[in-house]
Structure formats: structure tokens, C-alpha cells
Coordinates of C-alpha atoms and ligand atoms in Angstrom, one line a residue:
Chain A
M82 CA 22.8 -11.9 -1.2
T83 CA 21.9 -11.1 2.4
D84 CA 24.1 -9.2 4.9
Q85 CA 25.5 -11.9 6.8
L86 CA 25.5 -9.6 10.0
R87 CA 21.8 -8.4 9.7
R88 CA 19.9 -9.5 13.0
K89 CA 23.2 -11.2 14.1
A90 CA 23.0 -8.6 17.6
A91 CA 20.8 -6.7 19.3
I92 CA 20.9 -3.6 21.6
V93 CA 19.6 -4.9 24.4
G94 CA 20.5 -2.2 27.2
I95 CA 20.0 1.8 27.3
G96 CA 21.4 4.5 29.7
A97 CA 21.5 8.2 29.5
T98 CA 22.1 10.2 32.7
E99 CA 20.2 13.8 33.0
F100 CA 21.3 16.6 30.0
S101 CA 21.8 19.4 31.4
R102 CA 23.7 22.5 31.3
S103 CA 26.2 22.3 34.3
S104 CA 26.2 18.5 35.2
G105 CA 28.2 18.8 38.4
R106 CA 30.2 15.7 37.7
S107 CA 33.0 14.3 35.6
E108 CA 32.7 13.0 32.2
Q109 CA 34.3 10.2 33.8
R110 CA 31.3 9.8 36.6
L111 CA 28.6 10.4 34.0
A112 CA 30.0 7.7 31.3
V113 CA 30.3 4.9 34.2
E114 CA 26.8 6.4 35.5
A115 CA 25.3 5.7 31.8
I116 CA 26.7 2.6 31.7
L117 CA 25.3 1.5 34.7
E118 CA 22.0 2.5 33.8
A119 CA 22.3 0.5 30.4
L120 CA 23.2 -2.7 32.2
Q121 CA 20.2 -2.8 34.8
D122 CA 18.0 -1.8 32.1
A123 CA 19.5 -4.6 30.0
G124 CA 19.5 -7.3 33.4
L125 CA 23.1 -7.7 32.7
E126 CA 26.0 -7.7 35.3
P127 CA 29.2 -5.4 34.8
D128 CA 31.2 -8.5 34.6
D129 CA 29.2 -9.7 31.5
I130 CA 31.0 -6.8 29.6
D131 CA 34.0 -8.3 27.6
G132 CA 33.9 -5.5 24.8
I133 CA 33.8 -1.7 24.7
I134 CA 33.9 1.2 21.9
N135 CA 34.2 4.8 22.1
S136 CA 34.5 7.9 20.0
D137 CA 37.9 9.3 18.9
Y138 CA 36.2 12.7 20.3
E139 CA 35.4 10.6 24.1
P140 CA 37.1 12.4 27.2
T141 CA 36.6 9.5 28.8
N142 CA 39.3 6.8 28.7
Q143 CA 38.0 3.5 28.6
V144 CA 40.8 2.5 31.2
D145 CA 39.6 4.8 33.2
V146 CA 35.9 3.2 32.7
V147 CA 37.5 -0.2 33.3
N148 CA 39.1 1.2 36.4
A149 CA 36.1 3.0 37.6
M150 CA 33.7 -0.2 37.6
G151 CA 36.6 -3.1 37.9
L152 CA 35.8 -4.5 34.4
R153 CA 37.7 -7.2 34.6
N154 CA 36.7 -9.1 31.5
I155 CA 37.5 -7.1 28.5
R156 CA 39.0 -9.1 25.6
S157 CA 38.1 -6.5 22.6
Y158 CA 37.8 -2.5 22.2
A159 CA 37.8 0.0 19.2
T160 CA 37.4 3.9 18.6
I161 CA 36.1 5.0 16.2
P162 CA 37.0 8.4 14.6
H163 CA 35.5 11.7 12.7
G164 CA 33.6 13.0 16.0
G165 CA 29.8 13.3 15.2
G166 CA 30.4 10.6 12.3
S167 CA 31.2 8.1 14.7
S168 CA 28.3 7.5 16.4
C169 CA 26.3 4.8 14.6
G170 CA 30.1 3.5 13.4
T171 CA 30.1 2.3 17.1
I172 CA 26.8 -0.2 16.7
A173 CA 28.3 -1.5 13.3
Q174 CA 31.3 -1.9 15.0
A175 CA 29.7 -3.5 18.0
T176 CA 27.9 -5.7 15.6
M177 CA 31.5 -7.3 14.3
M178 CA 32.7 -7.7 17.4
V179 CA 29.8 -9.4 18.7
A180 CA 28.4 -11.5 15.2
S181 CA 32.5 -12.5 15.4
G182 CA 32.1 -14.8 18.4
E183 CA 35.0 -12.4 19.7
C184 CA 32.7 -10.9 22.6
K185 CA 29.6 -11.8 24.0
C186 CA 28.8 -8.5 25.5
V187 CA 29.9 -4.7 24.7
V188 CA 29.2 -1.5 26.0
A189 CA 29.5 1.9 24.1
Y190 CA 29.6 5.5 25.6
R191 CA 29.7 8.7 24.9
S192 CA 30.0 11.2 27.9
M193 CA 30.4 15.3 27.5
N194 CA 30.9 18.4 29.8
E195 CA 29.8 19.5 26.5
R196 CA 28.0 23.0 28.2
S197 CA 30.4 23.8 31.6
G198 CA 33.3 22.0 30.1
H199 CA 35.0 22.5 26.6
R200 CA 32.4 23.8 24.0
Y201 CA 33.1 22.7 20.6
G202 CA 31.1 26.1 19.0
S203 CA 34.2 28.2 20.9
P204 CA 37.2 28.3 19.2
E205 CA 41.0 26.9 20.7
I206 CA 43.4 29.5 20.8
P207 CA 46.1 27.8 19.4
A208 CA 49.0 29.7 17.9
A209 CA 48.7 28.4 14.7
F210 CA 45.4 26.3 12.5
E211 CA 46.6 23.1 11.1
W212 CA 45.2 21.4 8.3
I213 CA 42.0 22.5 6.5
Y214 CA 41.3 25.0 9.7
G215 CA 44.6 27.0 8.6
L216 CA 42.6 27.7 5.4
H217 CA 39.7 29.5 7.2
A218 CA 40.6 30.4 10.0
P219 CA 42.5 33.7 9.1
Y220 CA 39.2 35.0 7.3
G221 CA 37.0 34.5 10.6
L222 CA 35.5 31.0 9.8
L223 CA 36.6 29.0 13.2
V224 CA 33.7 27.1 14.1
P225 CA 31.1 24.7 13.2
G226 CA 27.9 26.8 12.5
E227 CA 30.5 29.5 11.0
W228 CA 31.7 26.5 8.3
V229 CA 28.6 25.0 7.9
A230 CA 26.6 28.6 6.9
M231 CA 29.0 28.3 3.7
H232 CA 26.9 25.4 2.5
A233 CA 23.5 26.0 4.1
R234 CA 23.6 29.3 1.9
R235 CA 24.1 27.4 -1.2
R236 CA 20.6 25.8 -0.5
M237 CA 19.3 29.1 -0.8
I238 CA 20.7 29.7 -4.2
E239 CA 20.6 26.6 -5.5
F240 CA 16.9 25.5 -4.6
G241 CA 15.7 29.1 -3.6
E242 CA 15.0 27.3 0.1
T243 CA 13.7 30.1 2.6
R244 CA 14.0 30.6 6.6
E245 CA 10.7 29.6 6.9
Q246 CA 10.9 26.6 5.4
W247 CA 14.0 26.0 7.2
A248 CA 11.7 26.3 10.4
N249 CA 10.2 23.3 10.4
I250 CA 12.8 21.3 11.5
P251 CA 13.4 23.2 14.4
L252 CA 9.7 23.8 15.3
T253 CA 9.3 20.3 14.7
C254 CA 11.9 19.1 17.4
R255 CA 11.0 21.4 19.8
A256 CA 7.2 20.0 19.7
H257 CA 8.8 16.6 20.5
A258 CA 11.0 17.9 23.0
N259 CA 7.9 19.2 24.4
L260 CA 6.8 15.7 25.3
N261 CA 10.0 14.4 26.6
P262 CA 10.8 14.8 30.1
N263 CA 14.3 14.2 29.9
A264 CA 14.9 17.4 26.6
I265 CA 16.5 20.4 27.9
F266 CA 14.1 22.3 26.0
H267 CA 10.6 19.8 27.7
E268 CA 9.6 23.3 29.3
K269 CA 10.0 25.6 26.4
K270 CA 7.8 26.1 23.6
M271 CA 8.6 27.8 19.9
T272 CA 6.9 29.6 17.6
L273 CA 7.6 30.5 13.8
E274 CA 7.9 33.7 14.8
D275 CA 10.6 32.8 17.8
Y276 CA 12.6 31.1 15.0
L277 CA 12.2 34.1 12.4
N278 CA 13.4 36.5 15.2
A279 CA 16.0 34.7 16.6
P280 CA 19.5 36.4 16.8
I281 CA 21.3 35.6 13.3
L282 CA 24.8 34.1 14.2
A283 CA 26.9 33.5 11.0
D284 CA 24.3 34.6 8.4
P285 CA 22.2 32.8 6.9
L286 CA 22.1 30.6 10.6
C287 CA 20.1 31.4 13.3
R288 CA 20.4 30.8 16.9
L289 CA 17.6 28.1 16.5
D290 CA 19.3 26.1 13.9
Y291 CA 22.1 25.6 15.8
C292 CA 22.1 22.3 17.9
L293 CA 22.7 22.4 21.6
E294 CA 25.7 22.4 23.6
T295 CA 25.1 19.8 26.6
D296 CA 26.5 18.1 29.4
G297 CA 25.5 14.2 30.3
A298 CA 26.7 11.0 29.2
V299 CA 24.5 7.9 27.2
A300 CA 25.4 4.3 26.8
Y301 CA 23.9 1.3 25.3
I302 CA 24.8 -2.5 25.3
V303 CA 25.0 -4.8 22.5
T304 CA 24.7 -8.5 22.3
S305 CA 23.8 -11.4 20.3
A306 CA 20.4 -12.0 18.9
E307 CA 20.3 -15.3 20.5
R308 CA 21.4 -14.1 24.2
A309 CA 19.2 -10.9 23.4
R310 CA 16.2 -13.6 23.0
S311 CA 16.8 -14.7 26.7
L312 CA 17.0 -11.3 28.4
D313 CA 14.0 -9.8 30.2
T314 CA 14.3 -6.6 27.9
T315 CA 12.4 -5.9 24.2
P316 CA 15.7 -6.3 22.1
A317 CA 16.1 -3.5 19.2
Y318 CA 17.8 -6.1 16.6
I319 CA 20.6 -4.4 14.2
H320 CA 19.2 -5.1 11.2
A321 CA 21.8 -3.3 9.2
T322 CA 24.8 -0.8 9.8
A323 CA 26.8 1.4 6.9
Q324 CA 29.7 3.2 7.1
A325 CA 31.2 5.3 4.6
M326 CA 33.8 8.5 3.7
G327 CA 33.0 9.9 0.6
Y328 CA 35.6 11.7 -1.0
P329 CA 36.9 14.6 -1.1
V330 CA 36.0 14.7 2.6
W331 CA 37.2 17.3 5.5
Y332 CA 35.4 18.2 8.7
Q333 CA 32.4 20.6 7.7
T334 CA 34.2 22.0 5.9
N335 CA 33.7 20.7 2.6
Y336 CA 34.1 23.4 0.0
Y337 CA 36.3 21.5 -2.3
R338 CA 33.9 19.0 -3.8
D339 CA 32.0 19.4 -6.9
S340 CA 28.7 20.4 -4.6
L341 CA 27.7 21.8 -1.2
T342 CA 24.2 20.8 -1.1
T343 CA 25.2 16.8 -1.9
A344 CA 27.2 15.2 1.0
S345 CA 29.2 12.7 -0.6
E346 CA 29.4 10.7 2.3
I347 CA 25.4 10.3 3.1
V348 CA 25.2 9.3 -0.6
N349 CA 27.8 6.5 0.1
T350 CA 26.5 5.4 4.1
A351 CA 23.4 5.3 2.1
K352 CA 23.7 3.1 -1.1
I353 CA 25.6 1.1 1.5
L354 CA 22.7 1.1 4.1
W355 CA 20.0 0.1 1.5
E356 CA 21.9 -2.4 -0.1
K357 CA 22.7 -4.2 3.1
S358 CA 19.2 -4.1 4.8
G359 CA 17.4 -5.0 1.5
L360 CA 15.1 -2.0 2.2
T361 CA 14.1 1.2 0.7
P362 CA 13.4 4.9 2.4
R363 CA 10.0 4.4 1.9
D364 CA 10.4 1.0 4.8
M365 CA 11.4 3.3 7.9
D366 CA 8.6 4.3 10.3
V367 CA 10.7 6.3 12.0
A368 CA 14.3 8.2 11.7
Q369 CA 16.8 10.2 13.8
I370 CA 18.8 12.4 11.6
Y371 CA 21.5 13.8 12.6
D372 CA 20.6 17.6 13.1
H373 CA 23.5 19.7 14.5
F374 CA 22.7 22.5 12.2
T375 CA 19.0 22.7 10.1
P376 CA 20.2 23.0 6.8
A377 CA 22.6 20.0 7.1
V378 CA 19.2 17.8 7.9
L379 CA 17.8 18.8 4.5
T380 CA 20.7 17.4 2.7
S381 CA 20.7 14.3 4.7
L382 CA 16.9 13.9 3.9
E383 CA 17.8 14.0 -0.2
D384 CA 21.1 12.2 0.6
M385 CA 19.4 9.7 2.5
G386 CA 17.2 9.0 -0.4
F387 CA 13.8 10.6 1.4
C388 CA 13.2 13.0 -1.1
K389 CA 15.1 14.4 -4.7
K390 CA 17.6 16.6 -4.6
G391 CA 16.3 20.2 -3.9
E392 CA 12.9 19.3 -2.6
A393 CA 13.5 18.8 1.0
G394 CA 12.8 22.1 1.8
D395 CA 9.0 21.0 0.8
F396 CA 9.3 17.6 2.3
V397 CA 9.9 18.8 6.0
G398 CA 6.7 20.8 5.4
E399 CA 2.7 20.2 6.2
G400 CA 3.6 18.1 8.9
R401 CA 5.1 15.2 7.1
I402 CA 8.1 14.7 10.0
G403 CA 5.6 15.0 13.1
I404 CA 4.8 11.9 14.7
D405 CA 1.6 11.4 12.5
G406 CA 3.5 12.7 9.5
E407 CA 5.3 10.3 6.7
L408 CA 8.6 10.1 8.2
P409 CA 8.1 11.1 11.7
M410 CA 11.9 12.5 12.8
N411 CA 13.7 13.3 15.7
T412 CA 11.2 12.2 18.2
A413 CA 12.7 13.2 21.4
G414 CA 13.8 16.4 20.5
G415 CA 17.0 15.8 18.4
L416 CA 20.0 17.4 18.9
L417 CA 18.4 21.0 18.4
S418 CA 16.1 20.4 21.4
E419 CA 16.5 17.5 23.5
G420 CA 20.5 17.4 23.9
Y421 CA 23.4 17.2 22.0
I422 CA 25.4 14.0 22.9
H423 CA 27.6 14.1 19.8
G424 CA 24.8 12.2 17.9
W425 CA 24.7 9.0 20.7
N426 CA 21.3 10.2 22.5
L427 CA 19.7 9.6 19.1
I428 CA 20.6 6.1 18.9
L429 CA 19.0 5.7 22.5
E430 CA 15.6 7.1 20.8
A431 CA 15.9 4.7 17.4
V432 CA 16.0 2.3 20.3
R433 CA 13.0 3.8 22.4
Q434 CA 11.1 3.7 19.1
V435 CA 11.2 0.0 18.7
R436 CA 10.7 -1.0 22.4
G437 CA 7.3 1.0 21.8
T438 CA 8.8 3.8 24.8
S439 CA 9.5 6.8 23.0
T440 CA 7.4 9.8 25.0
A441 CA 6.5 10.8 21.0
Q442 CA 5.8 7.1 20.2
V443 CA 5.0 5.9 16.6
R444 CA 2.9 3.7 16.0
D445 CA 3.5 0.1 14.7
V446 CA 7.4 0.5 14.4
E447 CA 9.0 -1.9 12.8
F448 CA 12.2 -0.1 11.2
S449 CA 14.1 2.8 12.9
L450 CA 16.7 4.8 11.4
V451 CA 19.4 6.4 12.9
T452 CA 22.0 8.8 11.2
S453 CA 25.3 10.3 12.2
C454 CA 26.9 13.4 11.1
L455 CA 26.9 15.3 7.7
G456 CA 30.0 16.4 6.6
A457 CA 32.5 14.3 7.8
P458 CA 33.0 10.2 6.9
T459 CA 29.4 9.4 8.4
S460 CA 27.5 6.2 9.3
A461 CA 24.1 5.5 9.4
A462 CA 22.2 2.4 11.5
I463 CA 18.3 0.2 10.9
L464 CA 17.3 -1.0 14.0
S465 CA 14.2 -3.3 13.9
R466 CA 11.9 -5.1 16.7
Chain B
M151 CA 55.3 49.5 36.3
S152 CA 52.4 48.6 33.6
Q153 CA 52.1 45.5 32.4
E154 CA 51.0 44.7 29.0
I155 CA 47.8 42.9 28.0
P156 CA 48.2 40.7 25.6
K157 CA 46.9 41.3 22.2
I158 CA 44.8 38.5 20.3
S159 CA 46.1 38.1 17.0
R160 CA 44.7 37.0 14.3
P161 CA 44.3 33.4 13.5
I162 CA 47.2 32.3 11.5
P163 CA 47.8 28.8 9.5
K164 CA 50.1 26.0 10.6
L165 CA 52.3 25.5 7.2
N166 CA 54.1 21.9 6.4
A167 CA 56.1 20.9 3.8
D168 CA 52.7 20.3 1.5
T169 CA 51.5 23.7 2.2
E170 CA 53.6 26.4 2.4
E171 CA 54.9 27.0 -0.9
W172 CA 50.6 28.2 -1.3
W173 CA 51.2 30.7 1.6
A174 CA 54.4 31.4 -0.1
G175 CA 52.6 32.6 -3.2
L176 CA 50.2 34.7 -1.4
R177 CA 52.9 36.3 0.6
R178 CA 54.5 37.5 -2.9
H179 CA 50.7 38.5 -4.2
E180 CA 50.6 35.7 -6.2
L181 CA 47.6 33.3 -5.6
L182 CA 48.9 30.0 -6.7
V183 CA 47.6 26.1 -7.1
Q184 CA 48.8 23.5 -7.1
E185 CA 49.3 21.8 -10.8
C186 CA 50.3 17.6 -11.2
A187 CA 53.4 17.7 -13.2
S188 CA 52.4 14.7 -14.2
C189 CA 48.7 14.5 -15.9
G190 CA 47.5 18.7 -15.2
H191 CA 45.3 18.1 -12.6
L192 CA 44.6 21.2 -10.4
L193 CA 44.8 20.8 -6.6
H194 CA 43.1 23.0 -4.0
P195 CA 43.9 22.5 -1.0
P196 CA 47.3 21.2 -2.3
G197 CA 48.4 17.9 -1.2
P198 CA 51.5 15.5 -0.9
M199 CA 50.0 13.6 -4.1
C200 CA 48.1 14.1 -7.3
P201 CA 44.9 12.2 -6.1
E202 CA 44.2 11.4 -10.2
C203 CA 47.5 9.7 -11.4
R204 CA 48.6 9.4 -7.7
S205 CA 52.4 11.2 -9.0
L206 CA 54.3 12.8 -6.1
D207 CA 55.7 15.5 -8.8
R208 CA 54.2 18.3 -7.1
G209 CA 54.3 21.7 -9.4
W210 CA 52.1 25.1 -9.2
R211 CA 50.2 27.3 -11.6
K212 CA 49.9 31.0 -11.1
C213 CA 46.2 32.2 -11.5
S214 CA 44.7 35.1 -13.1
G215 CA 42.7 36.0 -9.8
K216 CA 40.1 36.4 -11.6
G217 CA 36.5 34.3 -9.7
K218 CA 33.3 34.5 -8.8
V219 CA 31.4 34.6 -5.6
Y220 CA 30.2 31.0 -5.3
S221 CA 29.2 31.4 -1.7
W222 CA 29.0 33.7 1.7
V223 CA 29.1 34.0 5.3
I224 CA 28.2 36.9 7.1
I225 CA 29.9 36.7 10.6
N226 CA 27.4 38.7 13.0
R227 CA 28.7 37.1 16.4
P228 CA 32.0 36.3 16.1
M229 CA 33.3 33.4 18.3
H230 CA 36.8 34.2 18.1
P231 CA 38.3 37.5 20.2
Y232 CA 40.3 38.3 17.5
F233 CA 37.3 39.3 15.2
F234 CA 35.1 41.0 18.4
G235 CA 34.3 44.5 17.5
K236 CA 34.9 43.9 14.0
A237 CA 31.5 42.4 12.9
P238 CA 29.1 42.1 11.2
F239 CA 31.9 41.1 8.4
P240 CA 31.4 38.5 5.0
V241 CA 33.8 35.7 4.2
V242 CA 33.7 34.4 0.7
L243 CA 34.3 31.2 -1.1
V244 CA 35.3 32.0 -4.9
E245 CA 35.0 30.1 -7.6
M246 CA 38.6 30.9 -9.6
E247 CA 38.3 30.9 -13.2
E248 CA 40.8 28.4 -13.6
G249 CA 37.7 26.1 -12.0
F250 CA 38.9 25.4 -7.8
R251 CA 37.6 27.3 -4.8
V252 CA 39.5 29.2 -2.4
V253 CA 38.0 31.0 1.0
G254 CA 38.9 34.8 1.5
S255 CA 37.8 38.1 2.7
I256 CA 35.9 40.6 0.5
D257 CA 35.9 44.5 0.2
C258 CA 32.5 45.6 -0.5
V259 CA 28.7 46.7 1.0
I260 CA 27.5 43.4 2.4
D261 CA 24.5 44.3 0.0
Q262 CA 26.5 43.8 -3.0
L263 CA 26.6 40.2 -2.1
C264 CA 25.7 37.4 -4.8
D265 CA 26.2 34.4 -6.0
G266 CA 28.4 34.9 -9.4
L267 CA 29.9 38.0 -8.5
P268 CA 32.4 39.0 -10.2
V269 CA 35.8 39.2 -7.9
E270 CA 39.6 39.6 -8.7
A271 CA 42.0 38.3 -6.2
D272 CA 44.3 41.1 -4.1
F273 CA 46.4 40.6 -1.0
Q274 CA 46.5 42.1 2.3
D275 CA 49.7 42.0 4.1
E276 CA 49.3 41.0 7.8
S277 CA 52.7 40.7 8.7
D278 CA 56.3 40.2 7.1
E279 CA 55.4 36.3 6.7
F280 CA 51.6 36.2 6.1
S281 CA 49.9 37.8 3.6
M282 CA 45.9 37.0 3.0
L283 CA 43.2 37.0 0.2
L284 CA 41.0 39.6 -0.2
F285 CA 39.1 39.9 -2.9
R286 CA 37.9 43.3 -5.0
V287 CA 34.4 43.8 -7.1
V288 CA 35.3 43.9 -10.6
L289 CA 32.7 47.1 -11.6
Ligands
ZN136 ZN1 48.2 13.7 -11.7

């Protein structure tokens, strides 16, 4: 049975501020700058917006956006939880809001001064650590890199992976960032030696396995496929979306599952996505894979079905994830080298690949995949021309 | 008048009714695992319900303390000020012989760490209220 939501909605506008280490502006202002740009890109007006979506980690309240922009027509709103797992879930939500007829034009936004303001890589210092964090914090595991390193070690143990293999991911992202003037690391090249000599922060992860910390905002606009065709822009049709939880599931510390090298939330998301889309990994012309830490990309590629378990280390070698490879990946530089807007900048690049406007454009893109964070309830989307 | 410089203390867990007995076990120098009183399923981290049979009847089993290193991280650049000056130090994930995993510290030379390294649970008292797991290598 064909998915009822297939190609019923489209992303018709994208907007972003510059990505920097210090924006010098409030997160509220960054958010409305990105939204205004997305509206202009779509050829729509603020008065057209009747739905608004953000993520649970978003510091800019929806009412601040409404007040700042004078949005008077909002009739539906939603917040998608689970941090980095939520980014593509907002596309799923926007699709439902538009395809149901409840909304005509939905805006989704993510804004953060994650470098100059609160950094996710620096621990809060509360009196005591709640939830799962309490089991790990006393021993010295307090931030995402330290949590993820435990999973990364298992990839080395189970699959004999080497840091030379891991290096292909940050090196490819950096090469793509070098083509993208908006990337934080546009000017800065990276060599294998740079990677192998980078300081090991939480062994086995080095600094270049860690994503960036970035100030900036992105936004996108979703409308119905019918309306999209009437606009003076190239629509990226939403072919399929998926969200899944996995079981058991915590945030980046999934130490209590059968496997530390299989992410059940990605396995489940992939199953739903391929079923709903009627497509397979081989149909993907380009992919934006959530790259908060290098080894997480390898597990994501396997669990999405791009290669067998334990083979991702080889899969990413020999140029296969470069622009001319089998699976061109993270073509704007990804979270490792373009910027870290909690995965949302990957959505914008997935749209650009459908439009043909990427700075690392893949030829003849029909299907453009984007995924969200491994290690938490997550999501993914396939966009199409 | 001299002013006391506030001392950054070790991060500690915030307990709730589902987890306090597990930590109380460590304080008594016992490694516990939650055991479903209905079906016998072992659960760590502890929770309010058995995810297998949905029983709310929660019990505890005292573990042998024997396990094997399953994974580890060496913290070279700590992000939390309590750990500044203590690096490099290892944190281990240990698979206990009862079949569940638990995070702890380990008393060993970093080069000793390997997959399957046999270890035994010991306990380190941090305060009158709080003890931690400190694994020792079984020779
Ligand atoms: Zn039970």
C-alpha cells in the first residue's frame, strides 16, 4: 500500500544565518532572521504561516517568534522531543499538519548560540545528576563525547576498526566543507596526519571525531505539494519520513542493550522509512547522515542498510562517500565541518541537493536522504524532486 | 578574614524511589541487580515495572561481583572540574556474570585494559551517604 502522505507536502523555503563561534546576537534574533530568509526563499509572507514547529532543546520559545515576527495566523503548533533525534521528526510533523489540511504553511526552526552560550559539551554542575546520568557521572562520564566513546570502543573490539578507517568520515566532511563558503571550516584543510595527530579527548575519540559547536539558526517552510507547484521555487517533495524509539533507549548512553554497535532506534527508523518510501538504500543518490561523532556515522550507515554490520569501516573508504562516490555524504560538511545546528543544517543541505544548488552538488539527484541522531529516539526523511 | 574557596565535589546521583535501594546496596558494599519478583527478569538500570511481564513487584538480587570488562573509555581531557588534574583515568563498562552491565571505576594500569578482562567489584566510600563501584582486576 502506498503511504498516504507520500509527496503530499514539500519543503519550499530554506533559510540560515551565518554559522560562527560567536553570533553577537540573541538566539531569538537568529531564529527570526532564518525564518524570514526561508519565507523570502519560498516567496511567501509571514501572514502565510499558520503552523509552527521546534525541538525540545530549542531555547527560542515559539511565542517569542510569534511576537517578534507578528505572526497572527497560527492555528497549530508542536514541539518534537529528543534533541538531536528530533530534527527529521519535525519534517514528519510538518507533513502531517499540512497533509491533514489543518495547516497551509508550516515553519520549523532551530536556533542556538551553542558555542558562545550554553555548550552541550560542557557539563552543567548541578548538586546531583538525575536519571541515567546519575549512574555514569560519578565515574567521570559527563558529556556526549565521553558517553559515545564507550560505544566507539566496541566497534574496534568487534570489527577490528582502526582510526585510519574512521578518518575517512571527518576527512570527507572537511573536503566538502572546503567547497562551502558558509561552513565554519571552509578555509581549513584537513589531512590524515592532522587526524591521527589530533588530541585524544575521550579515548578512543580524538578532537576531530567530535562535531563542531556553533552559533547559528536554520529554518524551513513546508506547504502542500499543490501549493508548492504554484510557487516560484524548486520544491523538495517530502517522499517519506519516519520516527522510531528503539528499545531500550536512553540518550547516548545505551550501555544496557544487547549490542553497543547496533542502534535499535536507527534499525526501526530505517525499517519504517524503506517500507513507507517503497525505496531501498541503493535508490539514495545522496545522504546527510547525522555526524555528531565519527563512529556513530558508521553504525548509522549499517543500521540504515547501506552495508552489513561491521562493514562500514570499509564502506566509507576509497572515496565512496565523496561527491563522485557510491553514496555522497554530508556534502555541505556535516556537523563535523559545516556547523552544528543540532542536525537541522543537514535538512537544508538535503533540500539543496534536490534543487541542484549545493556547493558539492551531486549529479542528477532524485532521492536525497537525511537522518537524525543515533543513540536517542530518532527520525529520518527522504526528499525528492 | 580568609574566604573559603568553594571545593568542587564529585558528581553524585540524584535518587528516586525506584533507584535508591540500588545505591543503598553500594553503601552496604553489595552490588545489587533488580529482580522481578514475578518472573525473575533481571533489570539494570532499575525501574518501576518489569518490562517483560509488567509486574510492579520489584525485588533485588545480590550479585557475585564477578564480571568481565566489556568496554572502556580513557578520559584524557575531563570536562567536569572535579576531574581536572586526575586524568588520564579509565571508566569501565563491566558485564557481570549474572548477565547485566554496569559502569564503574577500575584500579589498574591503563595498558592492562582489554575486552573480557576478569574483574571483581569492590567499593569505594565517597561520603557517609555515597559509595561507588571500584573494580579490581582478578589475577
Ligand atoms: Zn517480570
